Coordinates of C-alpha atoms and ligand atoms in Angstrom, one line a residue:
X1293 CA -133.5 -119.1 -85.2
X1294 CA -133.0 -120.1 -88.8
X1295 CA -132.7 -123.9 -89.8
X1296 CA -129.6 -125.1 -90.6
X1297 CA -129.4 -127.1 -93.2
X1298 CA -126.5 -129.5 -93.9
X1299 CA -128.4 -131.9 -95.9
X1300 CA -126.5 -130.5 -99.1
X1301 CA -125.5 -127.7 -101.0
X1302 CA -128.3 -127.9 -103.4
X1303 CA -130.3 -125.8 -100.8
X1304 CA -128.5 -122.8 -101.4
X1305 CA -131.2 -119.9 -102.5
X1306 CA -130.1 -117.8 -105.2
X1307 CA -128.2 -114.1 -104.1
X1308 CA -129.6 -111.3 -104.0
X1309 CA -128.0 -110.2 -106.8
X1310 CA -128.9 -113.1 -108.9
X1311 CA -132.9 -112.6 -108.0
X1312 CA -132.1 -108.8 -109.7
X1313 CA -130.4 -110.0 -112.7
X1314 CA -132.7 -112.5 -113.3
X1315 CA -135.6 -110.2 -113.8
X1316 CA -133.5 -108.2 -115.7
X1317 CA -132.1 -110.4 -118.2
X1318 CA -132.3 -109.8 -122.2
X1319 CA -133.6 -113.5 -123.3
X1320 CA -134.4 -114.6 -126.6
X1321 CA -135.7 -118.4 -128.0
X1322 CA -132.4 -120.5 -127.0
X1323 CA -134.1 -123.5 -129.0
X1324 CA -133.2 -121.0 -131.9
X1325 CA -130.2 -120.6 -130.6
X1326 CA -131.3 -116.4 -130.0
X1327 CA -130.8 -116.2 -126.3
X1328 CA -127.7 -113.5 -125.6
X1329 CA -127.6 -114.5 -121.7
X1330 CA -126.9 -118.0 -122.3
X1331 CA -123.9 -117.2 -125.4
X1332 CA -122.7 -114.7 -122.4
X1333 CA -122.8 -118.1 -120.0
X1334 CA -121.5 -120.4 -122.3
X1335 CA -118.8 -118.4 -123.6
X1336 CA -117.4 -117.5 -120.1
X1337 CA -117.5 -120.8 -119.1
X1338 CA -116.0 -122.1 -122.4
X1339 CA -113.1 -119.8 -121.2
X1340 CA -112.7 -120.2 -117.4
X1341 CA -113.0 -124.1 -118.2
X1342 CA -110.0 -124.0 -121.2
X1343 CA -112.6 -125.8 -123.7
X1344 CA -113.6 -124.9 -127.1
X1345 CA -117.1 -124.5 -126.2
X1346 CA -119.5 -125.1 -123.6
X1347 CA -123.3 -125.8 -123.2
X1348 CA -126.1 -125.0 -120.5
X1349 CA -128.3 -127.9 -119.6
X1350 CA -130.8 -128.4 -116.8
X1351 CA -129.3 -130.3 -114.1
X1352 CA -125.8 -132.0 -113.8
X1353 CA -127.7 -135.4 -114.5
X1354 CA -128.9 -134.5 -117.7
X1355 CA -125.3 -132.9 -118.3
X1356 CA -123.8 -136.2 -117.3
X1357 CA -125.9 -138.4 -119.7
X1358 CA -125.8 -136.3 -122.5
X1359 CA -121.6 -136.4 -122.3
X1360 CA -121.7 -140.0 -122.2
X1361 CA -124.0 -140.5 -124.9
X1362 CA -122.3 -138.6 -127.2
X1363 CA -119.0 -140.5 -126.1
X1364 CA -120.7 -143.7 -126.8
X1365 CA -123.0 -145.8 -128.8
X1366 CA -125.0 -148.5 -127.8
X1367 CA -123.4 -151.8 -126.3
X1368 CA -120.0 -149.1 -125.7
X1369 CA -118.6 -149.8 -122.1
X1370 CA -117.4 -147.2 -119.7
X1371 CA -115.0 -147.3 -116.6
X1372 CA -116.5 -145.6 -113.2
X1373 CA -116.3 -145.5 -109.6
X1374 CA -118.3 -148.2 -107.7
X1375 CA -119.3 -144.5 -105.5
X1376 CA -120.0 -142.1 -108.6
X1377 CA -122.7 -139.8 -108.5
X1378 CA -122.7 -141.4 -112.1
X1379 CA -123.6 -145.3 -111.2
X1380 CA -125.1 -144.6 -108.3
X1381 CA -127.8 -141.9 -108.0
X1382 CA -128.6 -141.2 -111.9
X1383 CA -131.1 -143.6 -112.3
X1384 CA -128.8 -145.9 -114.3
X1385 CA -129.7 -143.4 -117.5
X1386 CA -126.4 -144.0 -119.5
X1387 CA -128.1 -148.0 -119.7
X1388 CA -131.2 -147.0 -120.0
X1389 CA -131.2 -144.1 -122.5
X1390 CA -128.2 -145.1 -124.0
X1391 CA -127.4 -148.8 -123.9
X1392 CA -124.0 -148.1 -122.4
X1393 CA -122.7 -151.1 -120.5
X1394 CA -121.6 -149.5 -116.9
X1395 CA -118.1 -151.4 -115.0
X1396 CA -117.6 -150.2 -112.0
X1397 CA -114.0 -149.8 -110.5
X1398 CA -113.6 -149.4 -106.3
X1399 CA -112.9 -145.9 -105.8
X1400 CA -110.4 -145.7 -103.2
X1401 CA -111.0 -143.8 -100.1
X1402 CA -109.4 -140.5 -101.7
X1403 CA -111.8 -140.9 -104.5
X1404 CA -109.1 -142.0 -107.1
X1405 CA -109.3 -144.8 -109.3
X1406 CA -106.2 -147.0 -109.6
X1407 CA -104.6 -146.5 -112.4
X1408 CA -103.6 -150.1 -112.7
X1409 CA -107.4 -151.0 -112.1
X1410 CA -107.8 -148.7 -114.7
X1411 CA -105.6 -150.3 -117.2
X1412 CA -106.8 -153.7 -116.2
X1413 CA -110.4 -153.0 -117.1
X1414 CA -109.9 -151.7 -120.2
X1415 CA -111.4 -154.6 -122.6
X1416 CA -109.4 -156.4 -125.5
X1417 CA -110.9 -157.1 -129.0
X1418 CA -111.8 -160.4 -128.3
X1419 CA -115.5 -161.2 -129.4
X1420 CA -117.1 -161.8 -126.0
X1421 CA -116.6 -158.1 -124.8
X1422 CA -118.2 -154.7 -125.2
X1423 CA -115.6 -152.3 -126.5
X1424 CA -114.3 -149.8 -123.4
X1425 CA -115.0 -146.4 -124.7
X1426 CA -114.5 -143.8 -122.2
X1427 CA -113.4 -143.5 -118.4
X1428 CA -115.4 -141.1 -116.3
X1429 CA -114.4 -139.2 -113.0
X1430 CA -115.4 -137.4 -110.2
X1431 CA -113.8 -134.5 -109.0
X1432 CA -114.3 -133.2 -106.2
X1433 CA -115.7 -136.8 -105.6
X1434 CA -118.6 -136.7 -103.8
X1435 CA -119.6 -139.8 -102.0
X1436 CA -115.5 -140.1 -100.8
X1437 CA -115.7 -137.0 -98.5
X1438 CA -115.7 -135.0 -100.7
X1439 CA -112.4 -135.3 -102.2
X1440 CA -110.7 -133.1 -104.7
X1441 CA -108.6 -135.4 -107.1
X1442 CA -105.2 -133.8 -107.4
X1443 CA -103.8 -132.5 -110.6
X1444 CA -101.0 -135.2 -111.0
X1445 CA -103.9 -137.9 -110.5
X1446 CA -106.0 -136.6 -113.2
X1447 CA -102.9 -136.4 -115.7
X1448 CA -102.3 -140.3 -114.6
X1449 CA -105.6 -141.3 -115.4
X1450 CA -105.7 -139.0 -118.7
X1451 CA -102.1 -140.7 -119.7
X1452 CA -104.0 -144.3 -119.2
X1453 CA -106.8 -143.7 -120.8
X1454 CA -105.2 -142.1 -123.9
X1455 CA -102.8 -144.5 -124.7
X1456 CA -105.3 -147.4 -124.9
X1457 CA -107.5 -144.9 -126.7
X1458 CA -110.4 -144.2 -124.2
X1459 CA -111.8 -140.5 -123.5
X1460 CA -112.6 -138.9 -120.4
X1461 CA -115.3 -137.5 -118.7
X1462 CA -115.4 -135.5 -115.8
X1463 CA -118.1 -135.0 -113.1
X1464 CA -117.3 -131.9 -112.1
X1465 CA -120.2 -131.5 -110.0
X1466 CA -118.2 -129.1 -107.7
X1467 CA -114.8 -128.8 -110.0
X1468 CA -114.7 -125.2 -108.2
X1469 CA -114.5 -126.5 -104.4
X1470 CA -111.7 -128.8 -106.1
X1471 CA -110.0 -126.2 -107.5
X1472 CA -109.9 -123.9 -104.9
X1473 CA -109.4 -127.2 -102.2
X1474 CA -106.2 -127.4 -104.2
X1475 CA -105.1 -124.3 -104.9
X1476 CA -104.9 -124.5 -108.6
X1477 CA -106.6 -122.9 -111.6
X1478 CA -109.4 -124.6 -112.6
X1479 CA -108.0 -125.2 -116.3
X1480 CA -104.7 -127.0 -114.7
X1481 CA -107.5 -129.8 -113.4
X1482 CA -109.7 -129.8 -117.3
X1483 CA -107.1 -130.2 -119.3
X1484 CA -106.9 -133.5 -118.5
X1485 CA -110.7 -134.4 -119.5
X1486 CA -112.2 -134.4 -123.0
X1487 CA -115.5 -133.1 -121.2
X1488 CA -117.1 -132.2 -118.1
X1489 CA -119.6 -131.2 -116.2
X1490 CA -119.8 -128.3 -114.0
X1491 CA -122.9 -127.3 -111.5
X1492 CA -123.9 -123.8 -110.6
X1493 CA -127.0 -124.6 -108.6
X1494 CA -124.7 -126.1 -105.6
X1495 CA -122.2 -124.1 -103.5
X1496 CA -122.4 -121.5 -106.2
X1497 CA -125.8 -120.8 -105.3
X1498 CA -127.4 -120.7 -108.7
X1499 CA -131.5 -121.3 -108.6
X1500 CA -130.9 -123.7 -111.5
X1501 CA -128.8 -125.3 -114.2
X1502 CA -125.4 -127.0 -115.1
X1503 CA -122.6 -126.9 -118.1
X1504 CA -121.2 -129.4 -120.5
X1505 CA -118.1 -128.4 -121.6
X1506 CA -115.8 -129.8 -124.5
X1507 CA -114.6 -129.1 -128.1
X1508 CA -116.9 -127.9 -130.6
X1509 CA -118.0 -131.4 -132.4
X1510 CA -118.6 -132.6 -129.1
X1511 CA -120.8 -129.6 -128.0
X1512 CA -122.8 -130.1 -131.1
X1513 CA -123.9 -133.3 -130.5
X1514 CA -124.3 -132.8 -126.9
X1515 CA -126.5 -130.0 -127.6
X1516 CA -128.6 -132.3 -130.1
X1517 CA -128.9 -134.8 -127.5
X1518 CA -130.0 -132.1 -125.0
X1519 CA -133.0 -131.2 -127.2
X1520 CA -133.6 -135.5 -127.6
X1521 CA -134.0 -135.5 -123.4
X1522 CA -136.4 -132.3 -123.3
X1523 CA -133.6 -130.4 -122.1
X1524 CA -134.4 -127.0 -124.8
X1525 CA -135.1 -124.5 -122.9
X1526 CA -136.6 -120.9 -124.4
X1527 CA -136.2 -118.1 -122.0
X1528 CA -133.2 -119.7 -120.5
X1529 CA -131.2 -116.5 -120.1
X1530 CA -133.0 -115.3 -117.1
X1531 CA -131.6 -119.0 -115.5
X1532 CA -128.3 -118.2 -117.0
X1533 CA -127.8 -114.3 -115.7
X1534 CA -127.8 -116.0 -112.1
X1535 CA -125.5 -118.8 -113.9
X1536 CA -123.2 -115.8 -114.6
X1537 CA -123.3 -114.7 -111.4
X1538 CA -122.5 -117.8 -109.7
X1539 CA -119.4 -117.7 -112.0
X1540 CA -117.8 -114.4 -111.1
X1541 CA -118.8 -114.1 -107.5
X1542 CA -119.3 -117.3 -106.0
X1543 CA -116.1 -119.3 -106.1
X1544 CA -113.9 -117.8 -104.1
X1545 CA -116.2 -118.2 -101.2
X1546 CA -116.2 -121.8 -101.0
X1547 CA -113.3 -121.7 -99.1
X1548 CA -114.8 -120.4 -96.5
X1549 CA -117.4 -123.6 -97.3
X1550 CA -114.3 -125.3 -96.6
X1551 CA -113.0 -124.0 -93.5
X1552 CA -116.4 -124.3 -92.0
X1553 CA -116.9 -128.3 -92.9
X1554 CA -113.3 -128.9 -91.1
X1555 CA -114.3 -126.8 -88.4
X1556 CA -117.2 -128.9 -87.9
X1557 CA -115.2 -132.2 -88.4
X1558 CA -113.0 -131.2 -86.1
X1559 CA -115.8 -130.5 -83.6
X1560 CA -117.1 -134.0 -84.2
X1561 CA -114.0 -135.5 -83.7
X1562 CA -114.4 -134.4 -80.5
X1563 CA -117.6 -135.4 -79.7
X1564 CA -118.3 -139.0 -77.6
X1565 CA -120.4 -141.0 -79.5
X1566 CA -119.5 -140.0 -83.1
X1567 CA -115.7 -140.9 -84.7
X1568 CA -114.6 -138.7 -88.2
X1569 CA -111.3 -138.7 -89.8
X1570 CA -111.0 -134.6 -90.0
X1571 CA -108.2 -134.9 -92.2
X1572 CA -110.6 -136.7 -95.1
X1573 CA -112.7 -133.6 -94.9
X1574 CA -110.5 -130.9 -97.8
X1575 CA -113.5 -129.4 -98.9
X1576 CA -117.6 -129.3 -98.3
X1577 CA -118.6 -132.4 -97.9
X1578 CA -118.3 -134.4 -94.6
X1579 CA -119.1 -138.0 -93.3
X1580 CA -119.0 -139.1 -89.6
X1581 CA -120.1 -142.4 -87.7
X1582 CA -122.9 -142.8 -85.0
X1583 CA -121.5 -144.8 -82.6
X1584 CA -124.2 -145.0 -79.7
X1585 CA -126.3 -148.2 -78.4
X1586 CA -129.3 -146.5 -77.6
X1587 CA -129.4 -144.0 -80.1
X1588 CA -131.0 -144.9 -83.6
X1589 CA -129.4 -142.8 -86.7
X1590 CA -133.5 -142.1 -87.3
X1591 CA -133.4 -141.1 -83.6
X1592 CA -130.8 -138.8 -83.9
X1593 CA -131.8 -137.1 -87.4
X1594 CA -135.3 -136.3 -85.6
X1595 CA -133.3 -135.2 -82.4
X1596 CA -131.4 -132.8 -84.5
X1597 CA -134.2 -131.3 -86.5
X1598 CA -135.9 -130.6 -83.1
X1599 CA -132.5 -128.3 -82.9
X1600 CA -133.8 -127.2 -86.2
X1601 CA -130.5 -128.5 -87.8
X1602 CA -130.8 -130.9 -90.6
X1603 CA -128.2 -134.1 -92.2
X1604 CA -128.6 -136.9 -94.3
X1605 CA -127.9 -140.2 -92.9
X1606 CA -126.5 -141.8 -96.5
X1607 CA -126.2 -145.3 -95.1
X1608 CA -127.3 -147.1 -91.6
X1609 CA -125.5 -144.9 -88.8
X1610 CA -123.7 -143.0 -91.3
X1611 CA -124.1 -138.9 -91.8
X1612 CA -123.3 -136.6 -94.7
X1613 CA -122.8 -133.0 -93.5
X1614 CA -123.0 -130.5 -96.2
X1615 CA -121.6 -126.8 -96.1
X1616 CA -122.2 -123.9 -98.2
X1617 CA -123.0 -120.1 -97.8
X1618 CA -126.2 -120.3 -96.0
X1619 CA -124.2 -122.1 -93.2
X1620 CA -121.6 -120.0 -91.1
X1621 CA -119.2 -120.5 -88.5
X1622 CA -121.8 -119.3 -85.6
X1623 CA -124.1 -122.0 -87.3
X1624 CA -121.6 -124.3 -87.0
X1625 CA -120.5 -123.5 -83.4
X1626 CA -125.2 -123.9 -82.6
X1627 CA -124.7 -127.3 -84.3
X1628 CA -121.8 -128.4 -82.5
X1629 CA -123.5 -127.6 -79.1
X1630 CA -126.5 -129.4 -80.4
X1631 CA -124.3 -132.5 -81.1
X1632 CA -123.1 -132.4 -77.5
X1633 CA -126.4 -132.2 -76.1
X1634 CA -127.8 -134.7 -77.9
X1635 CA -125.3 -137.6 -77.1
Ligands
LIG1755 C1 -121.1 -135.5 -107.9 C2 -122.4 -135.1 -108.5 N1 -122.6 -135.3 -109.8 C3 -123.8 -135.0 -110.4 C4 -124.8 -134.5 -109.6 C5 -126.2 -134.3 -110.3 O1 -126.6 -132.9 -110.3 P1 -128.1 -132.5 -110.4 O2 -128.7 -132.7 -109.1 O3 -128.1 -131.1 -110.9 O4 -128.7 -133.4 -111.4 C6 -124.7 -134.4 -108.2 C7 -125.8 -133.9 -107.4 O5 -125.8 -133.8 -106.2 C8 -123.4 -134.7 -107.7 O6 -123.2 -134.6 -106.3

């Protein structure tokens, strides 16, 4: 029987379609700025994003740090969740490439900032203080259950930010599951942001690779910044015809991502021995408690991966369930029974 692997979307292998264009793609030098698969990439996601222009980079890391650098300059301050992917799992680059001064803000459970938290925190001239440059956010956010940040939240935030001259960043690790989650066009959520970042190597499936998207100055800067990091690539168009790929054919299927993550929720919910709040769960990204005396959350992980099913336990007896398209409702359904078994 084949694992199943709820650790994250990350896993996903690329389609089969993806492995074909791959070895078919025309590449060129991209360092030169000669690679037509990559201007095909970057122009489509320019447009399905509603920015000027957009770049290809490595990873959504590298994506992340280059859009803050070119924000801000050393000793600038920036606004973020106290659970961004941002603070907490980058590896603190923005301080340690950049010299950017991190204040954290709590995200609230629906992975929102408050806008009066946000107004708050935004620093005065005095001369003790760094000056606040630009407020970053997370959307869908992934350590709050994965939750999409509505439309009328981001134009909030925007409204803040703008009118005591910050600029925004979005994390838009999995903008897509947002967008669909909400129903909207993807462009109705961006045009609140002066950048983002979007992954195609998550539910999208891509092998490899992320975008930067903004206006043109800032694409320029981010893109000399991306060579700065080692983030060049040559060939990059064979990386970039699965990029394309993930773009055109993967997004509407992460509703079925979706579906499948409440499915299981609601399966949990049901389950003695674990507690979920299904209705948290709006897109891929689920956490539930382990509430058991004899059962370790080690105990448990290695119980399931003798079911061959795999999770992440993020924090001491908690779990992060991951769907995406090489998990379906039958898998599901196998992991559900396991869960009963087990406890
Ligand atoms: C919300 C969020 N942002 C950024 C990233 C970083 O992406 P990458 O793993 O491509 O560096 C991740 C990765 O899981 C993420 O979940």
């Amino acid at each position: 029987m084949p694992m199943i692997d709820l650790r994250s979307d990350t896993v996903t292998q690329p389609t089969s379609a993806m492995r074909e264009a791959m070895a078919k793609a025309v590449v060129g030098d991209d360092v030169l700025d000669e690679d037509p698969t990559v201007h095909v990439l970057q122009d489509l996601a320019a447009d399905m994003l509603g920015k000027e222009s957009a770049l290809f980079v490595p990873s959504g890391t590298m994506g992340n740090l280059i859009s803050v650098l070119a924000h801000c300059g050393r000793g600038d301050e920036i606004l973020l969740g106290d659970r961004s992917h941002i603070f907490l799992n980058e590896v603190g680059g923005v301080s340690a490439f950049g010299g950017v001064h991190p204040r954290t803000l709590p995200n609230e459970p629906d992975g929102t900032l408050a806008t009066e938290k946000i107004e708050q925190s935004i620093r005065s001239s005095d001369l003790h203080y760094p000056p606040t440059r630009l407020l970053c956010l997370e959307n869908t956010h992934n350590y709050c259950n994965g939750a999409p940040l509505s439309v009328e939240y981001m134009a909030e935030a925007e409204s803040v930010a703008r009118s005591n001259g910050l600029s925004v960043h979005l994390d838009g690790a999995r903008l897509f599951n947002a967008s669909v989650a909400l129903g909207v066009d993807v462009r109705d959520i961006t045009r609140h942001v002066d950048s983002l970042v979007v992954c195609l190597s998550k539910g999208l499936s891509a092998p490899v690779g992320s975008l930067v998207a903004g206006a043109n100055d800032f694409i320029n800067q981010a893109r000399k910044l991306r060579k700065m990091a080692g983030g060049g690539m040559r060939q990059a168009g064979h990386m970039a015809a699965a990029g394309l790929l993930a773009l055109k054919e993967q997004v509407e299927s992460l509703s079925e991502d979706h579906a499948n993550a409440k499915m299981l929720a609601d399966g949990i919910a049901a389950t003695p021995g674990l507690s979920i709040d299904p209705q948290l769960v709006k897109t891929n990204i689920l956490f539930f408690k382990l509430d058991h005396a004899q059962l370790t959350g080690e105990k448990f992980v290695q119980q399931l991966k003798q079911e061959d099913i795999l999770i992440l336990e993020i924090e001491p007896g908690i779990f992060r369930a991951v769907t995406h398209r090489q998990v379906s409702a039958d898998m599901i359904t196998r992991t559900l029974e396991a869960l009963q078994k087990i406890l």
